[in-house]
Coordinates of C-alpha atoms in Angstrom, one line a residue:
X375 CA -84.5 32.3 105.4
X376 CA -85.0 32.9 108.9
X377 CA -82.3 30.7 111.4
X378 CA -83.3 28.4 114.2
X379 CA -81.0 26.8 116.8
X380 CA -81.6 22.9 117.7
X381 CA -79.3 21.3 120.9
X382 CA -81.0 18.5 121.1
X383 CA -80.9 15.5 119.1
X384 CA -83.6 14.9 116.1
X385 CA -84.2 12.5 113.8
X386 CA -82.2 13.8 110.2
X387 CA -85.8 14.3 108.6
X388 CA -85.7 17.7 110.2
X389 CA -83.5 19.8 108.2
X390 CA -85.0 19.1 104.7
X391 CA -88.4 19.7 106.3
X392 CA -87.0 23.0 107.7
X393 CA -85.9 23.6 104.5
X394 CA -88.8 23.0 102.6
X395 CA -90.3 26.1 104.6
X396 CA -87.5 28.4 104.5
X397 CA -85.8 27.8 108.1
X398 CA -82.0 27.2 107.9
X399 CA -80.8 25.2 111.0
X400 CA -77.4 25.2 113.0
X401 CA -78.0 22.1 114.4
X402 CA -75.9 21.5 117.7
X403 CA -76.6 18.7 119.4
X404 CA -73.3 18.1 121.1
X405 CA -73.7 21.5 123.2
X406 CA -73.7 20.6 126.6
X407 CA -76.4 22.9 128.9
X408 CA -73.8 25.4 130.1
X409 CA -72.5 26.0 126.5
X410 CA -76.5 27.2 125.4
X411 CA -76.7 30.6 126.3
X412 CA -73.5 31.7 124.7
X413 CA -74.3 29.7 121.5
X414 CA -78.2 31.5 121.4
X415 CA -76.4 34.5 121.5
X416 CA -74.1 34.3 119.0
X417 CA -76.2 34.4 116.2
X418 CA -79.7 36.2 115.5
X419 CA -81.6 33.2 115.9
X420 CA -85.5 33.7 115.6
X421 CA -86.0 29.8 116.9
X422 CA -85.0 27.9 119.4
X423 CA -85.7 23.8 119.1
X424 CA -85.6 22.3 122.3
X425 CA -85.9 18.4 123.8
X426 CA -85.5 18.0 127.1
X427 CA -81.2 19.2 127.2
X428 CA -82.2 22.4 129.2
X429 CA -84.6 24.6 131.1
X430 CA -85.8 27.4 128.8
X431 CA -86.0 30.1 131.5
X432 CA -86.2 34.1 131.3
X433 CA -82.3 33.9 131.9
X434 CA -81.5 31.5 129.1
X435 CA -84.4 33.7 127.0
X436 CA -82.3 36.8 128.0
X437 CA -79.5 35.1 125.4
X438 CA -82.0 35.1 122.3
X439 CA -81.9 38.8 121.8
X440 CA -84.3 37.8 118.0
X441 CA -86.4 35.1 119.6
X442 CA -89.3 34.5 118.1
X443 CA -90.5 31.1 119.5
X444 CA -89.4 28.2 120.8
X445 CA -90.6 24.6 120.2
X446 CA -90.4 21.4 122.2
X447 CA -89.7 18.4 120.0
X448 CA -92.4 16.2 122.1
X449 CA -95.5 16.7 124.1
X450 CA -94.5 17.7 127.5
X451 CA -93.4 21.8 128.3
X452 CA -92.5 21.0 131.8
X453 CA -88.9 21.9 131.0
X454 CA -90.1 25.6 129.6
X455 CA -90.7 28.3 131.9
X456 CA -94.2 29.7 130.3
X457 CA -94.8 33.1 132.3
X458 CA -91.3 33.6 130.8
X459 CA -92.3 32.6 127.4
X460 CA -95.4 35.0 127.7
X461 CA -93.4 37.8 129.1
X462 CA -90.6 38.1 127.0
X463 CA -93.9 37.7 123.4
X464 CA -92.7 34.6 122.7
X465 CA -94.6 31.4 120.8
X466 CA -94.7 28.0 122.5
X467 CA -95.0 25.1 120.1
X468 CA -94.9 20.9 121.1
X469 CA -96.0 18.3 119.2
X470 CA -98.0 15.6 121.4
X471 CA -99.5 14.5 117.6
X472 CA -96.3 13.3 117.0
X473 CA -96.4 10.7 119.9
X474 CA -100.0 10.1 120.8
X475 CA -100.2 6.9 118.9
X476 CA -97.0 5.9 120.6
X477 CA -98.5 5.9 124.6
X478 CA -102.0 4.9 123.6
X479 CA -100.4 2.1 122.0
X480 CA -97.9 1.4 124.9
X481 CA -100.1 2.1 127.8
X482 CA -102.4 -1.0 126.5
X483 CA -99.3 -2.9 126.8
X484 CA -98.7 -2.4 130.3
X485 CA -102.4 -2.8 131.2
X486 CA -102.3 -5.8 129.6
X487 CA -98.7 -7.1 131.0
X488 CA -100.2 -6.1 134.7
X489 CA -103.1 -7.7 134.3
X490 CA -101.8 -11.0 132.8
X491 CA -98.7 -10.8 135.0
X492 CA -96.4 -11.0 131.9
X493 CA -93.2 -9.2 133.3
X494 CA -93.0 -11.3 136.6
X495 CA -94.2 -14.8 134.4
X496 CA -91.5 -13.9 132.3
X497 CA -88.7 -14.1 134.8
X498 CA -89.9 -17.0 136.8
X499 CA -89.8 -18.9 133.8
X500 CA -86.0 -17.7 132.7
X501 CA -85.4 -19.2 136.1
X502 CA -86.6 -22.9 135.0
X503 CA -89.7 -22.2 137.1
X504 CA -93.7 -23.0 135.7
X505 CA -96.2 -21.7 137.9
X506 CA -99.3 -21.8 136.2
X507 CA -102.1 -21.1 138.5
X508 CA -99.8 -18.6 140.5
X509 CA -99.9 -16.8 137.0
X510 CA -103.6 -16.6 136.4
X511 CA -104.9 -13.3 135.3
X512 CA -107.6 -11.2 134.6
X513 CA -109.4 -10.4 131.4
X514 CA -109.8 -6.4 130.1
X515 CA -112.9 -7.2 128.8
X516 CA -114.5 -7.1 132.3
X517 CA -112.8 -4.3 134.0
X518 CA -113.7 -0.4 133.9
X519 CA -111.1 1.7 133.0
X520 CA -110.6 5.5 134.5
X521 CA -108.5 7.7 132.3
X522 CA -107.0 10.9 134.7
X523 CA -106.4 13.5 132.0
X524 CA -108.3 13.6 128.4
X525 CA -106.0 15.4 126.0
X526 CA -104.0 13.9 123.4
X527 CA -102.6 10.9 125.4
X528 CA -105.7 9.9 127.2
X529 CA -107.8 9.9 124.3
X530 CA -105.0 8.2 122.0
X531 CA -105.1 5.4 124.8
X532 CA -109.3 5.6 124.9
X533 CA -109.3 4.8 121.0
X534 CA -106.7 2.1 121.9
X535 CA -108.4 0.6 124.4
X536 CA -112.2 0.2 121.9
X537 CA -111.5 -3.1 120.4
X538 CA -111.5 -5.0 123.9
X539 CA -115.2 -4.4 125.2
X540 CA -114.2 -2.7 128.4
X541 CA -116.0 0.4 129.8
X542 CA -114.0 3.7 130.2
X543 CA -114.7 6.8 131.8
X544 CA -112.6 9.6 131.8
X545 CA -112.0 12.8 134.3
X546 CA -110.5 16.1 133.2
X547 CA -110.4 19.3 135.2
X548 CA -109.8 21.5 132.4
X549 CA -113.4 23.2 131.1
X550 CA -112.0 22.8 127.6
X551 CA -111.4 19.3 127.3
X552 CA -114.5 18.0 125.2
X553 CA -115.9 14.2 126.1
X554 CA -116.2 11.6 123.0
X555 CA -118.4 9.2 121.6
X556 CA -115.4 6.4 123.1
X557 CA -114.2 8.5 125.7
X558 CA -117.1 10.0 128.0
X559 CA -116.2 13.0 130.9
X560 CA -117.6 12.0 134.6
X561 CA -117.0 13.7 137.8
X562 CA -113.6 12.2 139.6
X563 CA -115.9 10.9 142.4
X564 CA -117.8 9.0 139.8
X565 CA -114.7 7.7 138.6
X566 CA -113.4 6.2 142.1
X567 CA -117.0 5.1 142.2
X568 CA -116.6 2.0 139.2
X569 CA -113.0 2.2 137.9
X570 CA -111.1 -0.8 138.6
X571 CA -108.2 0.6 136.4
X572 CA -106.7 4.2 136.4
X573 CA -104.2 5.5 134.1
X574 CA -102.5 8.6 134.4
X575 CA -102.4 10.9 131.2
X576 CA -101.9 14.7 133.3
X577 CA -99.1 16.8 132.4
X578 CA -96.8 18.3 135.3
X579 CA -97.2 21.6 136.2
X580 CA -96.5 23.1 140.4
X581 CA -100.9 22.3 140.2
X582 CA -100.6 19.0 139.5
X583 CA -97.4 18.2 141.7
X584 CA -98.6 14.9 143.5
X585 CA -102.3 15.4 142.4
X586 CA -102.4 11.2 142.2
X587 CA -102.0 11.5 146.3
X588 CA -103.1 8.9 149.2
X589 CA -106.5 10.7 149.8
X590 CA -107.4 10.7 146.0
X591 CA -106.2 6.7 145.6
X592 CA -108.2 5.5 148.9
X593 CA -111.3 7.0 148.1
X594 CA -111.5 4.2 144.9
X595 CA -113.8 1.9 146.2
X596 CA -113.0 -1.3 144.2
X597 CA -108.7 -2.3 144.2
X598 CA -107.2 -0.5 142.1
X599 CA -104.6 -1.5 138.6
X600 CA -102.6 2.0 138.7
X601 CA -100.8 3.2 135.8
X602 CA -98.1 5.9 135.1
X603 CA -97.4 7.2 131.4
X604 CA -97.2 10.8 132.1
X605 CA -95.0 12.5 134.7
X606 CA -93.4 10.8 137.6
X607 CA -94.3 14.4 139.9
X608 CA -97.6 13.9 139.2
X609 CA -97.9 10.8 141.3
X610 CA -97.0 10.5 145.0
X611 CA -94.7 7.7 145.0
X612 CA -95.0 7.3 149.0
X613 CA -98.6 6.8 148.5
X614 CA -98.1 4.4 145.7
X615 CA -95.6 2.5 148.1
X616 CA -98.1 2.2 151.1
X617 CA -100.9 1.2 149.3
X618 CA -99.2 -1.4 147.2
X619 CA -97.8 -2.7 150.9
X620 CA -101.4 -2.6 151.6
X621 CA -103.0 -4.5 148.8
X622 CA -105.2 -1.0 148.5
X623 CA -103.8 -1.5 144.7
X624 CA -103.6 -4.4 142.8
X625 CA -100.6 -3.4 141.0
X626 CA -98.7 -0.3 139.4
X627 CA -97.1 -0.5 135.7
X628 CA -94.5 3.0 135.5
X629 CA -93.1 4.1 132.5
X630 CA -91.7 7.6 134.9
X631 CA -90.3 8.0 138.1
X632 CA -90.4 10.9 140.6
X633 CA -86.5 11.0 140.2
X634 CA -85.4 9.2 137.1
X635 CA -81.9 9.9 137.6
X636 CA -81.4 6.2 139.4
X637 CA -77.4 6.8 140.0
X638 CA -78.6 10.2 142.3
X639 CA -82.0 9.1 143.9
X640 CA -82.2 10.3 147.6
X641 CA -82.0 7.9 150.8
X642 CA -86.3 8.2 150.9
X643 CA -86.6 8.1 146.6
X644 CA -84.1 4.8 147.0
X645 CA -86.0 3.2 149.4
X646 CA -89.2 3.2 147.4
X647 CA -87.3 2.1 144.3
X648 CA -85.9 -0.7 145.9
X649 CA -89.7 -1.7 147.1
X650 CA -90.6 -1.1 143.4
X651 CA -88.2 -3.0 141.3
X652 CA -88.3 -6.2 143.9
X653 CA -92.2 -6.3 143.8
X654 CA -94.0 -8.8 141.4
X655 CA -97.1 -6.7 140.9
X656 CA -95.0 -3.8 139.5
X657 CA -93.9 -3.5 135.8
X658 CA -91.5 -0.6 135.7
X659 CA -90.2 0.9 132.1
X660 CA -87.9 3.4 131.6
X661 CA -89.9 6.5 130.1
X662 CA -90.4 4.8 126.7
X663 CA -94.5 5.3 126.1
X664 CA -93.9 7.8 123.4
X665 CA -90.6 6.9 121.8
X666 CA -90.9 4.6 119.1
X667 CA -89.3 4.7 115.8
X668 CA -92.1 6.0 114.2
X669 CA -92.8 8.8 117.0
X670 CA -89.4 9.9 116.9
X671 CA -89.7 10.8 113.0
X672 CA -93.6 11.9 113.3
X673 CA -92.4 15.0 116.1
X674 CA -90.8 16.5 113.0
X675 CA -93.5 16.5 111.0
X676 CA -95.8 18.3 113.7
X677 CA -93.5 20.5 114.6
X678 CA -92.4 21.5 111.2
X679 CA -96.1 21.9 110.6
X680 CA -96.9 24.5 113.2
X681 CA -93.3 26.3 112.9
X682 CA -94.5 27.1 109.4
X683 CA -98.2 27.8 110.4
X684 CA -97.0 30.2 113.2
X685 CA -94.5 32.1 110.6
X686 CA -96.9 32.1 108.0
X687 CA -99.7 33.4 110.6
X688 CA -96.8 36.1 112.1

């Protein structure tokens, strides 16, 4: 049986499914990030299984002296240095199957709560307040929806989205994303052209730092719904201040933050969070879109999947 090393917590489906396909784990999910390196290198471990605990750099790589890939128990591999990966021969492995489902699912949800002012009707109403007509929405049915980013989340929320009659277009800048019969490919200019919603499915990467930007958002020609599933980087959150201050958008439902850490955000991030949390046209979760019960058992199953495709392929 070949060994693999998991800091992070999983749910306790993992081990038997390792199991199953000859991996033994030490599973350590009580290492704190500083305690990592020594623990890779204490034992020839050919895997490494990862959440979001630590950066996987070429330093912490240095450690696994019998690396032979890592995996990332979720979708995201923002967190994994990739040039390292590559240089040192190493396999990458995620598992955004395991929580497509999840955000498609959840993004409707917010779409749905910012259009029908659910979060902000909610709270006048815990106050003893009924403001019916100050509550009046808008219906899904009518609006065209924009979908940034075309892989696993922004098609999951595309199948969502089919039962409720709206139009939606989506833009992707990567040659191999393929369009679909419910989610068709337009240029981003036709998008800003007749999108009245945009969603946000990119992952982060130093390309994609701030790509949602001021210029991008102002050159929507009808107000804009904006919302946030994927990264908080990917979305300049001084933009997204100004042209909520502006009425340029409609309203903004954020399941990430450009700094999530809320105890440690800086004098300019605190500011914006402040204008954020007090405004009624803002829904604001705290990165949740892809972890559901069901999600959180399902990464397992993907991963396990691949870990045993990749050995068996080795």
């Amino acid at each position: 049986m070949i060994r693999c090393l998991v800091i992070d917590e999983m749910h306790s489906s993992l081990k038997s499914l390792l199991r199953e396909i000859g991996v033994q784990i030490d599973y350590e999910p009580d290492l704190l990030p500083a305690e990592v390196p020594a623990a890779l290198a204490e034992k020839p471990y050919e895997g490494l299984i990862v959440r979001s605990k630590v950066r996987v750099t070429a330093d912490l790589l240095r450690h696994g002296k019998h690396l032979r890939f890592v995996a990332r128990a979720g979708a995201g591999v923002d967190n994994i240095d990739i040039a390292a990966m590559e240089a040192a021969g190493l396999a990458l492995l995620n598992a955004p199957e395991g929580n497509e489902q999840a955000v498609g699912e959840f993004a409707v949800g917010l779409l749905i709560g910012l259009l029908r002012k659910v979060a902000s009707a909610d709270v006048e109403v815990r106050r003893g307040e009924w403001h019916r007509e100050a509550n009046r929405g808008y219906e899904l049915q009518a609006r065209t929806v924009g979908i940034v980013g075309c892989g696993h989340m922004g098609r999951s929320f595309a199948r969502c989205l089919r039962g409720f009659g709206c139009e939606v277009l989506g833009y992707d800048n990567d040659p191999a994303v393929q369009p679909t019969d419910y989610l068709p490919l337009v240029p981003l200019e036709e998008l800003q052209q007749r999108c009245d919603v945009l969603s946000v499915h990119i992952p982060y990467s130093a390309a994609n730092h701030n790509f949602i930007n001021e210029a991008l958002l102002r050159g929507f020609q009808r107000p804009l719904w904006l919302l946030n599933t994927a990264r908080g980087e990917v979305l300049d959150h001084a933009a997204l201040v100004l042209l909520l201050r502006e009425g340029k958008l409609r309203g903004a439902a954020l399941d990430v933050l450009d700094n999530e850490r809320l105890g440690a955000l800086k004098p300019e991030q605190q500011a914006r969070f402040e204008y954020l949390r007090k405004a009624n046209n803002v829904v604001l979760t705290p990165h949740v879109g892809g972890w559901t019960h069901e999600s959180y058992q399902r990464i397992n199953q993907v991963l396990v999947r691949k870990i045993e495709a990749f050995l068996s392929n080795a």
